[in-house]
PDB file of C-alpha atoms in Angstrom:
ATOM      1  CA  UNK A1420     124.150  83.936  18.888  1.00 92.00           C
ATOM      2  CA  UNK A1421     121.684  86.919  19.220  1.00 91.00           C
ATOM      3  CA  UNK A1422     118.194  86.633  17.627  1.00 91.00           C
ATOM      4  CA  UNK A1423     115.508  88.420  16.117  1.00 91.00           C
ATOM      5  CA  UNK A1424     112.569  87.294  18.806  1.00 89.00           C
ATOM      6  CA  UNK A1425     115.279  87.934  21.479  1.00 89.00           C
ATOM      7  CA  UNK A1426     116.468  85.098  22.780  1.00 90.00           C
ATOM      8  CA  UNK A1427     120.282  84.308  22.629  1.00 91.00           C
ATOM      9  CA  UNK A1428     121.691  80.759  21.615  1.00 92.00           C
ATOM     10  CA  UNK A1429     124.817  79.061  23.137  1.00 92.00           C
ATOM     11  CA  UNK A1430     126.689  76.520  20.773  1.00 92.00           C
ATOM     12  CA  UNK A1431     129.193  74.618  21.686  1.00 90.00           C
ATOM     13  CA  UNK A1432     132.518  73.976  18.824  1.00 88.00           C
ATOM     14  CA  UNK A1433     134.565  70.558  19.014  1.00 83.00           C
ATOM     15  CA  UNK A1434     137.433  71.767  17.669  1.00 80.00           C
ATOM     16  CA  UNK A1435     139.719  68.431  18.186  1.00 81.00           C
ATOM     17  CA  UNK A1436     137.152  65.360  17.295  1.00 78.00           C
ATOM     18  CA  UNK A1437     134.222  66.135  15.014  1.00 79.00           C
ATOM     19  CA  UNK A1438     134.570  69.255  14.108  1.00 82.00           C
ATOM     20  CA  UNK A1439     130.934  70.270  14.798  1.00 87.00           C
ATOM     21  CA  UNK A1440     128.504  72.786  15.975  1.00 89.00           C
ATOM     22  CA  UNK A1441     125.983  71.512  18.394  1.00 90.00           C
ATOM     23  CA  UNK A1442     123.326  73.514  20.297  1.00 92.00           C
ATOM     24  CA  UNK A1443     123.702  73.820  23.979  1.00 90.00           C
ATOM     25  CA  UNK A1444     121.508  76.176  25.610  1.00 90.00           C
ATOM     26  CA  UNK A1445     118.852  79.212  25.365  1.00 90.00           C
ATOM     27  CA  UNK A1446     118.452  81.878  26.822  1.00 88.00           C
ATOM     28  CA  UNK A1447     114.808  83.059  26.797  1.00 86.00           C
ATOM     29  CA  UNK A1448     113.510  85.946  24.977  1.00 83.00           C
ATOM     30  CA  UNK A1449     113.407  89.807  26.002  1.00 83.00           C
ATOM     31  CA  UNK A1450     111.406  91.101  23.994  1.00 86.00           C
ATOM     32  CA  UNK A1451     113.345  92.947  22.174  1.00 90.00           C
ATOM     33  CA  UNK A1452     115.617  91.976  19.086  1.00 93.00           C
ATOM     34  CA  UNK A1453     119.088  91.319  20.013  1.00 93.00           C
ATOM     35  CA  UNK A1454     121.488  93.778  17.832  1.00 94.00           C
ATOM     36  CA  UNK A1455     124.950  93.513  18.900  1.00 94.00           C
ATOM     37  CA  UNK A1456     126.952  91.189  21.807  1.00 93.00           C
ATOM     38  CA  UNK A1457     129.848  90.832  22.972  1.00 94.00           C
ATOM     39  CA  UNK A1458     131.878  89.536  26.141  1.00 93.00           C
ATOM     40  CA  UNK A1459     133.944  90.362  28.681  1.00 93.00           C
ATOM     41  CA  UNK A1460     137.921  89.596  28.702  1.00 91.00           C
ATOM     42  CA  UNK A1461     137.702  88.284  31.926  1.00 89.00           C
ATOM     43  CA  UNK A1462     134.602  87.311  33.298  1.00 90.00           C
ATOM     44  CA  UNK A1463     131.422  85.339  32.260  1.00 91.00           C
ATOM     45  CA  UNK A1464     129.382  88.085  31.575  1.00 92.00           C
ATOM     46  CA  UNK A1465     127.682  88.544  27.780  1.00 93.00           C
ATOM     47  CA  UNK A1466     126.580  92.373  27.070  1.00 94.00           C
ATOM     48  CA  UNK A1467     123.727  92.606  24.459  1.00 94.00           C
ATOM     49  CA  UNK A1468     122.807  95.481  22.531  1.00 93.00           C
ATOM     50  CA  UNK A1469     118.826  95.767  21.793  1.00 92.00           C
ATOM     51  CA  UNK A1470     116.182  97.109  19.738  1.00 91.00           C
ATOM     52  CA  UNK A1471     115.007  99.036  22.619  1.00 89.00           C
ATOM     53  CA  UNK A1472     117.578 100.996  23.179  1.00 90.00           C
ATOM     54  CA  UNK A1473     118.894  99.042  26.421  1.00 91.00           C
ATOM     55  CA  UNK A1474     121.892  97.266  26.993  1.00 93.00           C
ATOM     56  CA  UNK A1475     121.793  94.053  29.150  1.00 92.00           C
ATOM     57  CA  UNK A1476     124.524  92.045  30.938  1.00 91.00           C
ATOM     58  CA  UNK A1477     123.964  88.561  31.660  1.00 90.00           C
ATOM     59  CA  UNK A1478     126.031  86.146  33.562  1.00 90.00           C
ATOM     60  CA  UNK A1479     126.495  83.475  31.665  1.00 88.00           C
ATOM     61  CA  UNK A1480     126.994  81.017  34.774  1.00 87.00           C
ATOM     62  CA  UNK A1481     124.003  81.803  35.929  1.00 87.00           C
ATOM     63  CA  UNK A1482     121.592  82.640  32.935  1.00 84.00           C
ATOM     64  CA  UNK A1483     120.729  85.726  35.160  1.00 86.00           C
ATOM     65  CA  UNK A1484     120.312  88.888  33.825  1.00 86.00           C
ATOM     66  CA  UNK A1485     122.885  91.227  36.146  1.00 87.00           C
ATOM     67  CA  UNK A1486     122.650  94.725  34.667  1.00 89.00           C
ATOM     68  CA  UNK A1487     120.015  96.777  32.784  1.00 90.00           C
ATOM     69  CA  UNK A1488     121.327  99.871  30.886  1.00 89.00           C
ATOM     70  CA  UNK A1489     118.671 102.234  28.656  1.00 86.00           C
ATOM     71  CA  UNK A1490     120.550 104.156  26.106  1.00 73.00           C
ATOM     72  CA  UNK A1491     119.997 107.355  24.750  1.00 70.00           C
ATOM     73  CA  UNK A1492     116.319 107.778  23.703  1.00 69.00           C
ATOM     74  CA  UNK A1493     115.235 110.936  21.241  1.00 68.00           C
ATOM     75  CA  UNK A1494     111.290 111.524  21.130  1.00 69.00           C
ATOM     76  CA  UNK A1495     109.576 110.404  18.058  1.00 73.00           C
ATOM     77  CA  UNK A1496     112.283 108.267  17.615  1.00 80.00           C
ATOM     78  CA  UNK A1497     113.735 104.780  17.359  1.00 86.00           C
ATOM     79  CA  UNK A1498     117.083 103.652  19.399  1.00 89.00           C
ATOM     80  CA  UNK A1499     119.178 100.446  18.483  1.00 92.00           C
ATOM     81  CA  UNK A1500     122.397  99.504  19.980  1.00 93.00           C
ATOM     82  CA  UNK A1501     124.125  98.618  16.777  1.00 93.00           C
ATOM     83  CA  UNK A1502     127.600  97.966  18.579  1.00 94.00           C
ATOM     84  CA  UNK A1503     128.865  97.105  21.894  1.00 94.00           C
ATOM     85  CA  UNK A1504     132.835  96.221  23.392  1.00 95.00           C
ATOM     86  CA  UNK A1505     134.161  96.116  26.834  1.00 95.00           C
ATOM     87  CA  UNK A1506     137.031  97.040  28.219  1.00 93.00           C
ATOM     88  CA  UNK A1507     138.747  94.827  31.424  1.00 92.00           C
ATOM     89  CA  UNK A1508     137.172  97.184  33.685  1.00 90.00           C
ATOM     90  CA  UNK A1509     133.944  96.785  32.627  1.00 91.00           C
ATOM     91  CA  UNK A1510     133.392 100.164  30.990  1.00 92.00           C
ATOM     92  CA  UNK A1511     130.969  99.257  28.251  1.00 94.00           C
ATOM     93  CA  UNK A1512     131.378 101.323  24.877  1.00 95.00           C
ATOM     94  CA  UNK A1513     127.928 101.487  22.665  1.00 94.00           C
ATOM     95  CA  UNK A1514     127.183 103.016  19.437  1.00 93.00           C
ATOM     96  CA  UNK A1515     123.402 103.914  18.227  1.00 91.00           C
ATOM     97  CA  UNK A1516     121.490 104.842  15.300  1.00 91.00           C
ATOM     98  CA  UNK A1517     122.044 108.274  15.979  1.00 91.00           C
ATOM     99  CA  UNK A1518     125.641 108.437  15.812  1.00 90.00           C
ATOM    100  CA  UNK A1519     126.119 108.600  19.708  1.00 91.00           C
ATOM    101  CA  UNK A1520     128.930 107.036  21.277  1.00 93.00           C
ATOM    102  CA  UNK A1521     128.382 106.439  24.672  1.00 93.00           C
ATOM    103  CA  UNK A1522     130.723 105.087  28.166  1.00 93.00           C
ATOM    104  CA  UNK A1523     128.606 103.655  30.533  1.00 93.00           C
ATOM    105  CA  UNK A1524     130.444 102.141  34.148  1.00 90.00           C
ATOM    106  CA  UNK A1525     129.251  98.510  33.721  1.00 88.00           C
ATOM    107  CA  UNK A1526     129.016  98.038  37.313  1.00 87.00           C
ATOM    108  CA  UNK A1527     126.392 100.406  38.132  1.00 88.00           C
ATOM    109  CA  UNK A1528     125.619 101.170  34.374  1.00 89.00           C
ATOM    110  CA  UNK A1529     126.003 104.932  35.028  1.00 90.00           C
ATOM    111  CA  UNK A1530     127.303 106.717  31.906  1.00 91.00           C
ATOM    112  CA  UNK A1531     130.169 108.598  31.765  1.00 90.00           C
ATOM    113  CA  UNK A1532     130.802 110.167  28.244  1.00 89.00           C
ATOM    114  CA  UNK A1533     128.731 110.487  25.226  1.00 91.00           C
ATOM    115  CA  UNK A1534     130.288 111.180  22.134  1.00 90.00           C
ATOM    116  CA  UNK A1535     128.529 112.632  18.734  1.00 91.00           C
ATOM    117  CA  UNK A1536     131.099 113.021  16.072  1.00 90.00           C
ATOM    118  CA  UNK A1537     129.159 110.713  13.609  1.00 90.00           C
ATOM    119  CA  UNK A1538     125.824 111.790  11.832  1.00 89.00           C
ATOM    120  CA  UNK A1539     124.208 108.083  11.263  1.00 92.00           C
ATOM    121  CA  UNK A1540     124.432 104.058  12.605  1.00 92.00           C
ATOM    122  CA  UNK A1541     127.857 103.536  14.442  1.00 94.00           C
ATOM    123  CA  UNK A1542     128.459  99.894  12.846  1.00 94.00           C
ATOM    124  CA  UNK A1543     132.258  99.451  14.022  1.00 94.00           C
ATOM    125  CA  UNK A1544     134.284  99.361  17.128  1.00 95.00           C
ATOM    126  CA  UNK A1545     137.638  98.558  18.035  1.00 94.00           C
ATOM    127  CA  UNK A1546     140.238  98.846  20.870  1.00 93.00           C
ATOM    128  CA  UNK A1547     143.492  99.363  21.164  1.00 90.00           C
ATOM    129  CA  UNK A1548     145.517  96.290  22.862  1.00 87.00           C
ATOM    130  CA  UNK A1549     146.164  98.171  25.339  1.00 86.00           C
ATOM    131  CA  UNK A1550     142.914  99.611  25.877  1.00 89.00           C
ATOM    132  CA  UNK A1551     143.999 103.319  25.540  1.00 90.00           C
ATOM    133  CA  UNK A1552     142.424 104.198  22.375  1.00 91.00           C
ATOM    134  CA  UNK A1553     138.756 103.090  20.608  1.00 94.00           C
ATOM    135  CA  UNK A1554     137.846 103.517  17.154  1.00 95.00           C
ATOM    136  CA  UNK A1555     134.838 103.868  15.612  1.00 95.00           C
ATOM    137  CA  UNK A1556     133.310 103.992  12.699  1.00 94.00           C
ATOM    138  CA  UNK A1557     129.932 103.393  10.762  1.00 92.00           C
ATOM    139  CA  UNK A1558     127.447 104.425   7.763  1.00 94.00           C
ATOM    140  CA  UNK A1559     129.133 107.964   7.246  1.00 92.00           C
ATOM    141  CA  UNK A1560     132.576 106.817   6.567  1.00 90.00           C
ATOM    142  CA  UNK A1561     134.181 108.654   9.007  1.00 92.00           C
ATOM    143  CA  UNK A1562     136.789 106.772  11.753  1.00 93.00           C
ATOM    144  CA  UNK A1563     137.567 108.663  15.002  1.00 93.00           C
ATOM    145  CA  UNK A1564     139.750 107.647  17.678  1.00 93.00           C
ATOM    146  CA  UNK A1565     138.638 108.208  21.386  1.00 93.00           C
ATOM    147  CA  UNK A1566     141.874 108.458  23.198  1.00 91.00           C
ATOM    148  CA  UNK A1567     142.640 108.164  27.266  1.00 89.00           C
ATOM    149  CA  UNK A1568     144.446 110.383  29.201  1.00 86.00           C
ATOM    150  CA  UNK A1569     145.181 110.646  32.841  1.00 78.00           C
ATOM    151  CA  UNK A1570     143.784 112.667  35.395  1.00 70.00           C
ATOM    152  CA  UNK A1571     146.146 115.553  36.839  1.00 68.00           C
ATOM    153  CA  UNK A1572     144.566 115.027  39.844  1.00 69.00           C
ATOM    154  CA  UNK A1573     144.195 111.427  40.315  1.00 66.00           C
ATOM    155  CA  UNK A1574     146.930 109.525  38.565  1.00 62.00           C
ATOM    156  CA  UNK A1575     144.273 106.332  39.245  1.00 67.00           C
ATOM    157  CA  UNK A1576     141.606 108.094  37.310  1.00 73.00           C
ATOM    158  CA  UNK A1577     141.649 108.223  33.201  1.00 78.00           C
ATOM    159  CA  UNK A1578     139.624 110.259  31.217  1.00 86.00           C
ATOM    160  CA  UNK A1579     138.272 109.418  27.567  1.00 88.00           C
ATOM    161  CA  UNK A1580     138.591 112.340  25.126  1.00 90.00           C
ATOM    162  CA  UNK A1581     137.769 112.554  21.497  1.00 90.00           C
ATOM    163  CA  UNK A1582     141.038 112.596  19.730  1.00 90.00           C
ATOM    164  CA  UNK A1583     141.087 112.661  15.570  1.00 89.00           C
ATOM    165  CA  UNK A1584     139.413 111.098  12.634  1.00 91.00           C
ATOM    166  CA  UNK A1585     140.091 110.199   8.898  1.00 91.00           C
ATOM    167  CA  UNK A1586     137.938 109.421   6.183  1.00 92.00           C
ATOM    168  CA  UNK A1587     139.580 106.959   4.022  1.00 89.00           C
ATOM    169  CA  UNK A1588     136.506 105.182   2.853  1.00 90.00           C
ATOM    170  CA  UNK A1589     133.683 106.565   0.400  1.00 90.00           C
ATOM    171  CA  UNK A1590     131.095 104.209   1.739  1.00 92.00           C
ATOM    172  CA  UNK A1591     129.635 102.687   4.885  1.00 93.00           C
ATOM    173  CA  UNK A1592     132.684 101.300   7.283  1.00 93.00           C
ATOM    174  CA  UNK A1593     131.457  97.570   8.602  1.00 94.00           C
ATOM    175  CA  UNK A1594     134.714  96.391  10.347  1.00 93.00           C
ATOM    176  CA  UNK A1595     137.318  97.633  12.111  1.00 94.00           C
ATOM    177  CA  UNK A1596     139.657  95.187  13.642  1.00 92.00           C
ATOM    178  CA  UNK A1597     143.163  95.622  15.393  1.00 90.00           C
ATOM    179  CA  UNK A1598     146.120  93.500  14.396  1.00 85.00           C
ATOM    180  CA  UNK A1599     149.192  92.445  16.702  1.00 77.00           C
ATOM    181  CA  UNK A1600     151.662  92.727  13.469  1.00 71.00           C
ATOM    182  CA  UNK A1601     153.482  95.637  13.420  1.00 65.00           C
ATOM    183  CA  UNK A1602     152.370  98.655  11.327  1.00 60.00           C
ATOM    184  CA  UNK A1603     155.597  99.715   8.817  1.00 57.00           C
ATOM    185  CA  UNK A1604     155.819 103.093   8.098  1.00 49.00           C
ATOM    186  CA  UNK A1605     158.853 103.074   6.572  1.00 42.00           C
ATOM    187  CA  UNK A1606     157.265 104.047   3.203  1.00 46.00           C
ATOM    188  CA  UNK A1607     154.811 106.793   4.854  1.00 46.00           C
ATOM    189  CA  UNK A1608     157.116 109.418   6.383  1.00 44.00           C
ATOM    190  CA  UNK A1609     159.172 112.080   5.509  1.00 46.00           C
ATOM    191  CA  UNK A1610     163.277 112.013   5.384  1.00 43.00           C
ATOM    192  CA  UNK A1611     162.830 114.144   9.037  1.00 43.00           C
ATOM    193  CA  UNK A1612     161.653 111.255  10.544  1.00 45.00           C
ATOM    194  CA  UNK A1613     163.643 109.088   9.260  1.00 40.00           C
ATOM    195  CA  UNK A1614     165.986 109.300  12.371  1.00 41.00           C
ATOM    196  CA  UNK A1615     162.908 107.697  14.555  1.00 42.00           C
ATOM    197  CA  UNK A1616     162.054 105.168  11.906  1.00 38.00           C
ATOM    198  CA  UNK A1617     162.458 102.160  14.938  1.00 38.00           C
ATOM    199  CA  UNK A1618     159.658 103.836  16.914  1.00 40.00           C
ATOM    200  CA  UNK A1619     157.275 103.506  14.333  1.00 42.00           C
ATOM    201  CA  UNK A1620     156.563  99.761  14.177  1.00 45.00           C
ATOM    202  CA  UNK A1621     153.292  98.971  16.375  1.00 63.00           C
ATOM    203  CA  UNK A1622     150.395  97.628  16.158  1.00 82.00           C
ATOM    204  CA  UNK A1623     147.845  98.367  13.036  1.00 86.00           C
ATOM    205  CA  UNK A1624     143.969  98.993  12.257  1.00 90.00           C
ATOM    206  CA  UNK A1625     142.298  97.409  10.050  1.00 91.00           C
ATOM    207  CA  UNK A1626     138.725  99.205   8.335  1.00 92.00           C
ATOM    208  CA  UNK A1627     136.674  97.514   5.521  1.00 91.00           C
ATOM    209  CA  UNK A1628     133.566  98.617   4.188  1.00 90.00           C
ATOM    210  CA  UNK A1629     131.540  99.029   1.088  1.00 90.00           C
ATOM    211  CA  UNK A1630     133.732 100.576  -1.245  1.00 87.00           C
ATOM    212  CA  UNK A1631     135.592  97.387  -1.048  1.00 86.00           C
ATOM    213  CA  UNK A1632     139.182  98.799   0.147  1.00 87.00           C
ATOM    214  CA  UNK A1633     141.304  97.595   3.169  1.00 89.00           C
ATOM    215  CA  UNK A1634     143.114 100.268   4.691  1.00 89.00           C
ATOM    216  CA  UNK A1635     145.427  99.895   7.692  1.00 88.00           C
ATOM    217  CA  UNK A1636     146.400 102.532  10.212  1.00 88.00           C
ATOM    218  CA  UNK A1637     149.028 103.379  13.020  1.00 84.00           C
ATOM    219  CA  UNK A1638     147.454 102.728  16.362  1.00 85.00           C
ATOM    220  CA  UNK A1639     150.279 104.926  18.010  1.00 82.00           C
ATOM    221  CA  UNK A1640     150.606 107.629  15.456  1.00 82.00           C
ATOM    222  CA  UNK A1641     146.501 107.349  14.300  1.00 85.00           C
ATOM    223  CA  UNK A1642     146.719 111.627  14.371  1.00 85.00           C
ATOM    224  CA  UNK A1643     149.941 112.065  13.012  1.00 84.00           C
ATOM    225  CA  UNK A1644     149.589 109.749   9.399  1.00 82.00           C
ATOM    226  CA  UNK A1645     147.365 108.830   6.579  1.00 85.00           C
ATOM    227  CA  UNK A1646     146.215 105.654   6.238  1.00 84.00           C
ATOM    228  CA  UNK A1647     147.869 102.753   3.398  1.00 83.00           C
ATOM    229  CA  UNK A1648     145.295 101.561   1.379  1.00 83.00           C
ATOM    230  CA  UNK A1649     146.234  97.631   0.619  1.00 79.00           C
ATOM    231  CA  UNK A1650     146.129  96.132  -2.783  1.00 73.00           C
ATOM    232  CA  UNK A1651     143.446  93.632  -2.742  1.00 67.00           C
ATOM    233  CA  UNK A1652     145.289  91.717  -5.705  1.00 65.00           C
ATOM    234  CA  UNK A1653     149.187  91.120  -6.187  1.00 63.00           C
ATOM    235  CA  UNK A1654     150.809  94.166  -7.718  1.00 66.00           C
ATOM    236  CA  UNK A1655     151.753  93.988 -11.552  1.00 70.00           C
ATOM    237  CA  UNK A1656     155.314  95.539 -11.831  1.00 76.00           C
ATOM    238  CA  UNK A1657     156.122  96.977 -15.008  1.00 84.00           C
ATOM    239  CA  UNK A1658     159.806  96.617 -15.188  1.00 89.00           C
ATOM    240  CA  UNK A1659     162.446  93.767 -13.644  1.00 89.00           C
ATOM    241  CA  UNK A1660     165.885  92.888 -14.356  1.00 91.00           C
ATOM    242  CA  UNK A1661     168.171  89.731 -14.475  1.00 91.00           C
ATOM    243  CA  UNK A1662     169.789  89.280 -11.058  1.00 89.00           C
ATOM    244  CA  UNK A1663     173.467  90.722 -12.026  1.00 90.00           C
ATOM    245  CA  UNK A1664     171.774  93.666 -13.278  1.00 87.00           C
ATOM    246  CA  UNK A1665     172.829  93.378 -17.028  1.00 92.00           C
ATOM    247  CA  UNK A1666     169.567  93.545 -18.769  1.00 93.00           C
ATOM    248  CA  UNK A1667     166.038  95.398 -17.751  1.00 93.00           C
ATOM    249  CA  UNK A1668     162.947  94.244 -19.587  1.00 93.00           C
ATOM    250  CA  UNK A1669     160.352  97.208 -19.391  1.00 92.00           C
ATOM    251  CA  UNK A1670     156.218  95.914 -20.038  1.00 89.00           C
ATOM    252  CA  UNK A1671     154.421  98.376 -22.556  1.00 87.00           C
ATOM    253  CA  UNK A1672     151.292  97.759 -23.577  1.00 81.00           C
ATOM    254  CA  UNK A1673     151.751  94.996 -26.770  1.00 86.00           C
ATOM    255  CA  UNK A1674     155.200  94.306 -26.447  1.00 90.00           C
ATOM    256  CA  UNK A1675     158.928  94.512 -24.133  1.00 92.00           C
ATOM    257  CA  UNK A1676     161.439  96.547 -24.125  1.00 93.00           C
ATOM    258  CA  UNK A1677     164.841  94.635 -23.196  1.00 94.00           C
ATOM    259  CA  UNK A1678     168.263  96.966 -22.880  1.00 94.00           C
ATOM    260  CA  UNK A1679     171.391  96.070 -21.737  1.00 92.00           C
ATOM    261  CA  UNK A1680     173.206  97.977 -18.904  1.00 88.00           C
TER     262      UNK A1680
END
């Protein structure tokens, strides 16, 4: 847990016995108030995201802090790390207050790319399973997808590019998540495609915000379709039918309409 006067809090969950939350550890404060956090796939290192505009790696054997990373600063102005992830190599992705997205090498905390497709707070980010695309996503609505490609020099070396966005919400975005279950788009693609229908089932994104809609997207096909906006209640259908298809009862407004086929 990340705190206001800086400090972050370990708790440890008993999942089998009691069922409780108990306090382990502290780390002490830095001064600064802790933002966003998250951890590596593979190792025990924590990144924090800070009020100062750094971003801090701490090994989480050790309570040590490893790495110290200042993000962008403008004059006159504030910078907050709003939202950190890590891929397996330990590139770190941020996202400020000024809509920069920003690669740094988490190893020597040298940045790589910085992004500005968004005009305010970056509040979301997500990656692709297989850590080939991020999305992101914050107070202006707008979700872009920052895809990898590699190098025709260096098959080794990949290269982040800015790909395409949407803008399916009217409000702030405050989650994006990625979901193993296959995205179906057998209901969003033309007759053309219908041919290649098998190679559309992969994995989806999720984005919630303010407006209060779910929307899910293709992670494989993000550029090439719209998102489907999910009912958040159980569809009312206005017709059915008896299951040998003799009769069809049709809802109007104060009454049903039953014919006979």
């Amino acid at each position: 847990v990340g705190c206001e006067d800086g400090s972050i809090r370990f708790y440890i969950y008993d999942n089998i016995g009691s069922h409780t939350l108990e306090y382990s550890r502290m780390i002490p404060s830095i001064n600064a108030r802790v933002l966003s956090m998250v951890y590596h796939p593979s190792s025990p290192t924590l990144y924090i995201g800070c009020s100062d505009g750094s971003i801090r790696s701490i090994n989480t054997s050790t309570n040590s802090y490893d790495l110290y990373i200042i993000g962008d600063k403008i004059k006159n102005s504030l910078t907050f790390i709003l939202s950190l992830q890590v891929l397996s190599d330990s590139t770190i992705i941020s996202g400020d207050n000024h809509g920069n997205i920003q690669l740094w090498d988490g190893n020597s905390g040298v940045l790589t790319l910085n992004i500005h497709q968004h005009t305010a707070d970056i509040l979301a980010i997500a990656i692709s399973n297989d850590e080939k695309q991020i999305f992101v996503s914050g107070v202006d609505s707008k979700i872009i997808c920052i895809q990898s490609i590699q190098s025709a020099h260096n098959l080794n070396d990949k290269q982040w590019v800015y790909a395409s966005s949407h803008r399916p919400h009217s409000h702030d975005v405050y989650c994006l998540a990625i979901s193993s279950k296959p995205f179906d788009l057998l209901d969003n693609i033309d007759n053309s495609d219908s041919k290649e229908i098998n190679s559309y089932l992969n994995h989806t994104l999720l984005s919630g915000g303010l407006d209060g809609n779910l929307n899910q997207f293709s992670t494989k096909y993000y550029s090439k379709y719209r998102p489907l906006r999910l009912m958040s209640y159980p569809p009312v259908y206005l017709t059915a039918s008896t299951t040998d298809g003799s009769l069809l009862v049709m809802k109007q407004r104060r009454h049903l309409d039953i014919y006979h086929i």
